[in-house]
mmCIF file of C-alpha atoms in Angstrom:
data_model
loop_
_atom_site.group_PDB
_atom_site.id
_atom_site.type_symbol
_atom_site.label_atom_id
_atom_site.label_comp_id
_atom_site.label_asym_id
_atom_site.label_seq_id
_atom_site.Cartn_x
_atom_site.Cartn_y
_atom_site.Cartn_z
ATOM 1 C CA MET A 530 1.337 -13.239 1.545
ATOM 2 C CA SER A 531 2.460 -11.234 -1.465
ATOM 3 C CA GLY A 532 6.079 -11.284 -0.420
ATOM 4 C CA GLN A 533 5.211 -10.873 3.238
ATOM 5 C CA PRO A 534 4.927 -13.692 5.750
ATOM 6 C CA GLY A 535 1.607 -15.535 5.443
ATOM 7 C CA LEU A 536 -1.292 -14.669 7.674
ATOM 8 C CA ARG A 537 -1.415 -16.849 10.744
ATOM 9 C CA THR A 538 -3.611 -14.588 12.853
ATOM 10 C CA VAL A 539 -6.253 -12.191 11.613
ATOM 11 C CA VAL A 540 -9.145 -10.071 12.821
ATOM 12 C CA ALA A 541 -11.953 -9.736 10.282
ATOM 13 C CA ASP A 542 -14.690 -7.159 9.898
ATOM 14 C CA THR A 543 -18.274 -7.865 8.895
ATOM 15 C CA SER A 544 -18.026 -6.841 5.260
ATOM 16 C CA ALA A 545 -14.995 -9.045 4.621
ATOM 17 C CA LEU A 546 -16.648 -12.081 6.168
ATOM 18 C CA VAL A 547 -19.838 -11.530 4.175
ATOM 19 C CA SER A 548 -17.790 -11.228 0.974
ATOM 20 C CA LEU A 549 -15.989 -14.496 1.715
ATOM 21 C CA GLY A 550 -19.356 -16.154 2.434
ATOM 22 C CA VAL A 551 -20.873 -15.096 -0.909
ATOM 23 C CA PRO A 552 -19.514 -17.970 -3.066
ATOM 24 C CA ARG A 553 -21.189 -20.621 -0.904
ATOM 25 C CA ALA A 554 -24.430 -18.600 -1.032
ATOM 26 C CA ASP A 555 -24.315 -18.162 -4.820
ATOM 27 C CA ASP A 556 -26.102 -20.994 -6.669
ATOM 28 C CA ARG A 557 -23.921 -20.334 -9.730
ATOM 29 C CA TYR A 558 -20.688 -21.043 -7.834
ATOM 30 C CA ASP A 559 -19.938 -24.611 -6.720
ATOM 31 C CA THR A 560 -17.850 -24.631 -3.542
ATOM 32 C CA ASP A 561 -17.817 -28.440 -3.612
ATOM 33 C CA SER A 562 -15.567 -28.418 -6.674
ATOM 34 C CA ALA A 563 -14.121 -24.876 -6.575
ATOM 35 C CA PRO A 564 -12.306 -23.038 -3.768
ATOM 36 C CA ASP A 565 -14.332 -21.774 -0.820
ATOM 37 C CA PRO A 566 -12.560 -18.644 0.456
ATOM 38 C CA LEU A 567 -14.363 -18.592 3.814
ATOM 39 C CA GLN A 568 -13.297 -22.169 4.485
ATOM 40 C CA TYR A 569 -9.732 -21.327 3.425
ATOM 41 C CA LEU A 570 -9.605 -18.406 5.834
ATOM 42 C CA LEU A 571 -11.065 -20.316 8.766
ATOM 43 C CA THR A 572 -8.768 -23.311 8.287
ATOM 44 C CA SER A 573 -5.550 -21.445 7.476
ATOM 45 C CA CYS A 574 -5.643 -18.729 10.157
ATOM 46 C CA THR A 575 -6.625 -18.116 13.713
ATOM 47 C CA VAL A 576 -9.524 -15.723 13.156
ATOM 48 C CA SER A 577 -10.946 -13.383 15.782
ATOM 49 C CA VAL A 578 -13.857 -10.973 15.614
ATOM 50 C CA PRO A 579 -15.319 -8.504 18.099
ATOM 51 C CA PRO A 580 -18.891 -9.135 19.365
ATOM 52 C CA VAL A 581 -20.275 -6.242 17.315
ATOM 53 C CA VAL A 582 -19.265 -8.086 14.124
ATOM 54 C CA VAL A 583 -21.391 -11.065 15.189
ATOM 55 C CA SER A 584 -24.256 -8.682 15.906
ATOM 56 C CA GLU A 585 -23.858 -7.076 12.468
ATOM 57 C CA LEU A 586 -23.760 -10.530 10.852
ATOM 58 C CA ARG A 587 -27.038 -11.410 12.597
ATOM 59 C CA ASP A 588 -28.581 -8.198 11.273
ATOM 60 C CA VAL A 589 -27.437 -8.953 7.711
ATOM 61 C CA ALA A 590 -28.592 -12.586 8.002
ATOM 62 C CA GLN A 591 -32.188 -11.360 8.369
ATOM 63 C CA TYR A 592 -32.224 -10.242 4.724
ATOM 64 C CA HIS A 593 -33.575 -12.672 2.143
ATOM 65 C CA ASP A 594 -30.838 -12.122 -0.389
ATOM 66 C CA ILE A 595 -27.341 -13.355 -1.113
ATOM 67 C CA HIS A 596 -25.879 -11.102 1.596
ATOM 68 C CA GLY A 597 -28.211 -12.627 4.170
ATOM 69 C CA ALA A 598 -27.293 -16.138 3.032
ATOM 70 C CA ALA A 599 -23.578 -15.260 3.128
ATOM 71 C CA ALA A 600 -23.891 -13.847 6.652
ATOM 72 C CA SER A 601 -25.757 -17.008 7.703
ATOM 73 C CA ASN A 602 -22.871 -19.082 6.309
ATOM 74 C CA VAL A 603 -20.412 -17.111 8.441
ATOM 75 C CA LEU A 604 -22.580 -17.477 11.538
ATOM 76 C CA ALA A 605 -22.877 -21.234 10.901
ATOM 77 C CA ALA A 606 -19.064 -21.444 11.021
ATOM 78 C CA GLN A 607 -18.902 -19.708 14.417
ATOM 79 C CA ASP A 608 -17.030 -22.635 15.995
ATOM 80 C CA HIS A 609 -14.086 -21.767 13.756
ATOM 81 C CA TYR A 610 -13.421 -18.209 14.926
ATOM 82 C CA ALA A 611 -13.013 -16.564 18.295
ATOM 83 C CA ILE A 612 -15.295 -13.800 19.513
ATOM 84 C CA GLU A 613 -13.424 -11.436 21.787
ATOM 85 C CA ASP A 614 -14.409 -8.094 23.299
ATOM 86 C CA PRO A 615 -11.504 -5.734 22.628
ATOM 87 C CA TYR A 616 -12.469 -3.450 25.508
ATOM 88 C CA ARG A 617 -11.945 -6.185 28.100
ATOM 89 C CA ARG A 618 -8.257 -6.339 27.268
ATOM 90 C CA THR A 619 -5.729 -4.281 29.191
ATOM 91 C CA GLU A 620 -4.038 -3.302 25.907
ATOM 92 C CA SER A 621 -7.205 -1.552 24.671
ATOM 93 C CA PRO A 622 -8.879 1.747 25.462
ATOM 94 C CA ASP A 623 -11.820 1.630 27.857
ATOM 95 C CA THR A 624 -14.242 3.021 25.291
ATOM 96 C CA ARG A 625 -14.651 2.890 21.530
ATOM 97 C CA PRO A 626 -12.372 5.420 19.810
ATOM 98 C CA THR A 627 -13.635 7.668 17.063
ATOM 99 C CA PHE A 628 -11.988 6.622 13.805
ATOM 100 C CA GLY A 629 -14.796 7.781 11.513
ATOM 101 C CA LEU A 630 -15.668 4.158 10.694
ATOM 102 C CA ASP A 631 -18.595 1.931 11.646
ATOM 103 C CA ASP A 632 -18.565 0.062 14.958
ATOM 104 C CA GLY A 633 -17.527 -3.286 13.440
ATOM 105 C CA GLU A 634 -14.517 -1.804 11.695
ATOM 106 C CA THR A 635 -13.554 0.309 14.705
ATOM 107 C CA ASP A 636 -13.812 -2.572 17.182
ATOM 108 C CA GLY A 637 -12.001 -4.818 14.707
ATOM 109 C CA ILE A 638 -9.097 -2.369 14.526
ATOM 110 C CA VAL A 639 -8.962 -2.096 18.328
ATOM 111 C CA LEU A 640 -8.985 -5.901 18.638
ATOM 112 C CA ALA A 641 -6.376 -6.341 15.892
ATOM 113 C CA ASN A 642 -4.073 -3.895 17.669
ATOM 114 C CA ALA A 643 -4.657 -5.498 21.075
ATOM 115 C CA LEU A 644 -4.003 -9.026 19.817
ATOM 116 C CA ASP A 645 -1.118 -7.870 17.606
ATOM 117 C CA VAL A 646 -2.370 -10.101 14.798
ATOM 118 C CA ASP A 647 -0.729 -10.368 11.399
ATOM 119 C CA GLY A 648 -3.567 -8.650 9.559
ATOM 120 C CA PHE A 649 -6.925 -6.931 9.629
ATOM 121 C CA LEU A 650 -9.223 -8.331 6.934
ATOM 122 C CA THR A 651 -11.636 -5.793 5.487
ATOM 123 C CA ASP A 652 -13.523 -4.772 2.365
ATOM 124 C CA GLU A 653 -12.421 -1.171 2.894
ATOM 125 C CA PHE A 654 -10.172 -0.660 -0.109
ATOM 126 C CA GLY A 655 -11.739 2.324 -1.776
ATOM 127 C CA GLY A 656 -12.298 5.912 -0.825
ATOM 128 C CA THR A 657 -11.225 7.527 2.415
ATOM 129 C CA ASN A 658 -12.086 4.556 4.641
ATOM 130 C CA PHE A 659 -8.982 2.674 3.503
ATOM 131 C CA ALA A 660 -6.820 5.493 4.832
ATOM 132 C CA LEU A 661 -8.798 5.601 8.085
ATOM 133 C CA VAL A 662 -8.378 1.849 8.616
ATOM 134 C CA HIS A 663 -4.686 2.053 7.764
ATOM 135 C CA ALA A 664 -4.172 4.957 10.171
ATOM 136 C CA GLY A 665 -5.950 3.111 12.997
ATOM 137 C CA LEU A 666 -3.800 -0.010 12.750
ATOM 138 C CA ALA A 667 -0.741 0.129 15.007
ATOM 139 C CA GLY A 668 0.996 -3.062 13.883
ATOM 140 C CA PRO A 669 -1.237 -5.383 11.869
ATOM 141 C CA ARG A 670 -1.336 -4.831 8.142
ATOM 142 C CA ILE A 671 -4.539 -4.100 6.290
ATOM 143 C CA VAL A 672 -5.637 -7.003 4.094
ATOM 144 C CA PRO A 673 -8.408 -6.154 1.630
ATOM 145 C CA THR A 674 -10.573 -9.186 0.852
ATOM 146 C CA PRO A 675 -9.807 -9.331 -2.896
ATOM 147 C CA ARG A 676 -6.096 -9.155 -2.073
ATOM 148 C CA LEU A 677 -6.461 -12.129 0.267
ATOM 149 C CA ILE A 678 -7.930 -14.156 -2.600
ATOM 150 C CA CYS A 679 -5.027 -13.172 -4.880
ATOM 151 C CA ASP A 680 -2.584 -14.100 -2.155
ATOM 152 C CA TYR A 681 -4.203 -17.537 -1.885
ATOM 153 C CA ALA A 682 -3.393 -18.004 -5.579
ATOM 154 C CA ARG A 683 0.160 -16.788 -5.120
ATOM 155 C CA GLY A 684 0.568 -19.135 -2.170
ATOM 156 C CA GLY A 685 -0.537 -22.129 -4.229
ATOM 157 C CA TYR A 686 -3.855 -22.716 -2.441
ATOM 158 C CA MET A 687 -5.652 -22.156 -5.754
ATOM 159 C CA THR A 688 -4.789 -21.334 -9.326
ATOM 160 C CA ASP A 689 -4.804 -17.825 -10.751
ATOM 161 C CA GLY A 690 -7.863 -18.839 -12.779
ATOM 162 C CA GLU A 691 -9.685 -20.013 -9.658
ATOM 163 C CA ALA A 692 -8.858 -16.744 -7.902
ATOM 164 C CA ARG A 693 -10.150 -14.773 -10.912
ATOM 165 C CA ALA A 694 -13.347 -16.865 -10.898
ATOM 166 C CA LEU A 695 -13.826 -16.212 -7.179
ATOM 167 C CA ILE A 696 -13.339 -12.474 -7.493
ATOM 168 C CA THR A 697 -15.622 -12.443 -10.532
ATOM 169 C CA ALA A 698 -18.293 -14.399 -8.608
ATOM 170 C CA ILE A 699 -18.127 -12.093 -5.579
ATOM 171 C CA SER A 700 -17.817 -8.792 -7.477
ATOM 172 C CA PRO A 701 -21.417 -8.212 -8.587
ATOM 173 C CA HIS A 702 -22.746 -8.921 -5.103
ATOM 174 C CA ARG A 703 -20.269 -6.726 -3.243
ATOM 175 C CA SER A 704 -19.925 -3.738 -5.592
ATOM 176 C CA TRP A 705 -16.408 -4.696 -6.591
ATOM 177 C CA GLY A 706 -17.093 -4.434 -10.307
ATOM 178 C CA ASN A 707 -15.270 -1.611 -12.077
ATOM 179 C CA ASN A 708 -13.314 -0.850 -8.911
ATOM 180 C CA PRO A 709 -9.778 0.162 -9.992
ATOM 181 C CA TYR A 710 -8.195 -1.775 -7.115
ATOM 182 C CA VAL A 711 -10.018 -4.989 -8.019
ATOM 183 C CA THR A 712 -9.347 -4.435 -11.717
ATOM 184 C CA GLN A 713 -5.616 -4.140 -11.017
ATOM 185 C CA LEU A 714 -5.634 -7.340 -8.946
ATOM 186 C CA LEU A 715 -7.420 -9.185 -11.753
ATOM 187 C CA HIS A 716 -4.729 -8.002 -14.198
ATOM 188 C CA LEU A 717 -2.067 -9.391 -11.860
ATOM 189 C CA LEU A 718 -3.767 -12.785 -12.097
ATOM 190 C CA GLU A 719 -3.554 -12.889 -15.914
#
């Protein structure tokens, strides 16, 4: 994507999956007639997550808000992604490393490295966490969620306008508004 080979295999963290689940949870966005980014991800890639991500999704799903509904959407699609413990693989450390990130992101990075996937999907694209995620990845590239949506437009899965509408629909729920990274991606879609 974006000049690089498309994602075929990906490990996703909790925040990215919740963000992709927001459009289906938002009554103002019609995923029957407009693109559903969670469905796109789960049908275009082999997606893996560590068990802690599922646990975090269950925690978020308990909230009675759009984030809870989005997490419930991701959990309902559980047949379409693999859950794999990164610490049961010979390629992984025996214990969780200290990256300075939360457990879902850390285990996701360990799993992404162990599986040697194409990318690690995350919402960490601002502040110091982006650098921490990038530093922890040994081979997979970091794929911020808004970038994935733009890449779907560039790949012809949706129009630039549909990608803008998706990012605009997700932004207020995921604190993407006024983020310089997201603003730049929206300008690229003009």
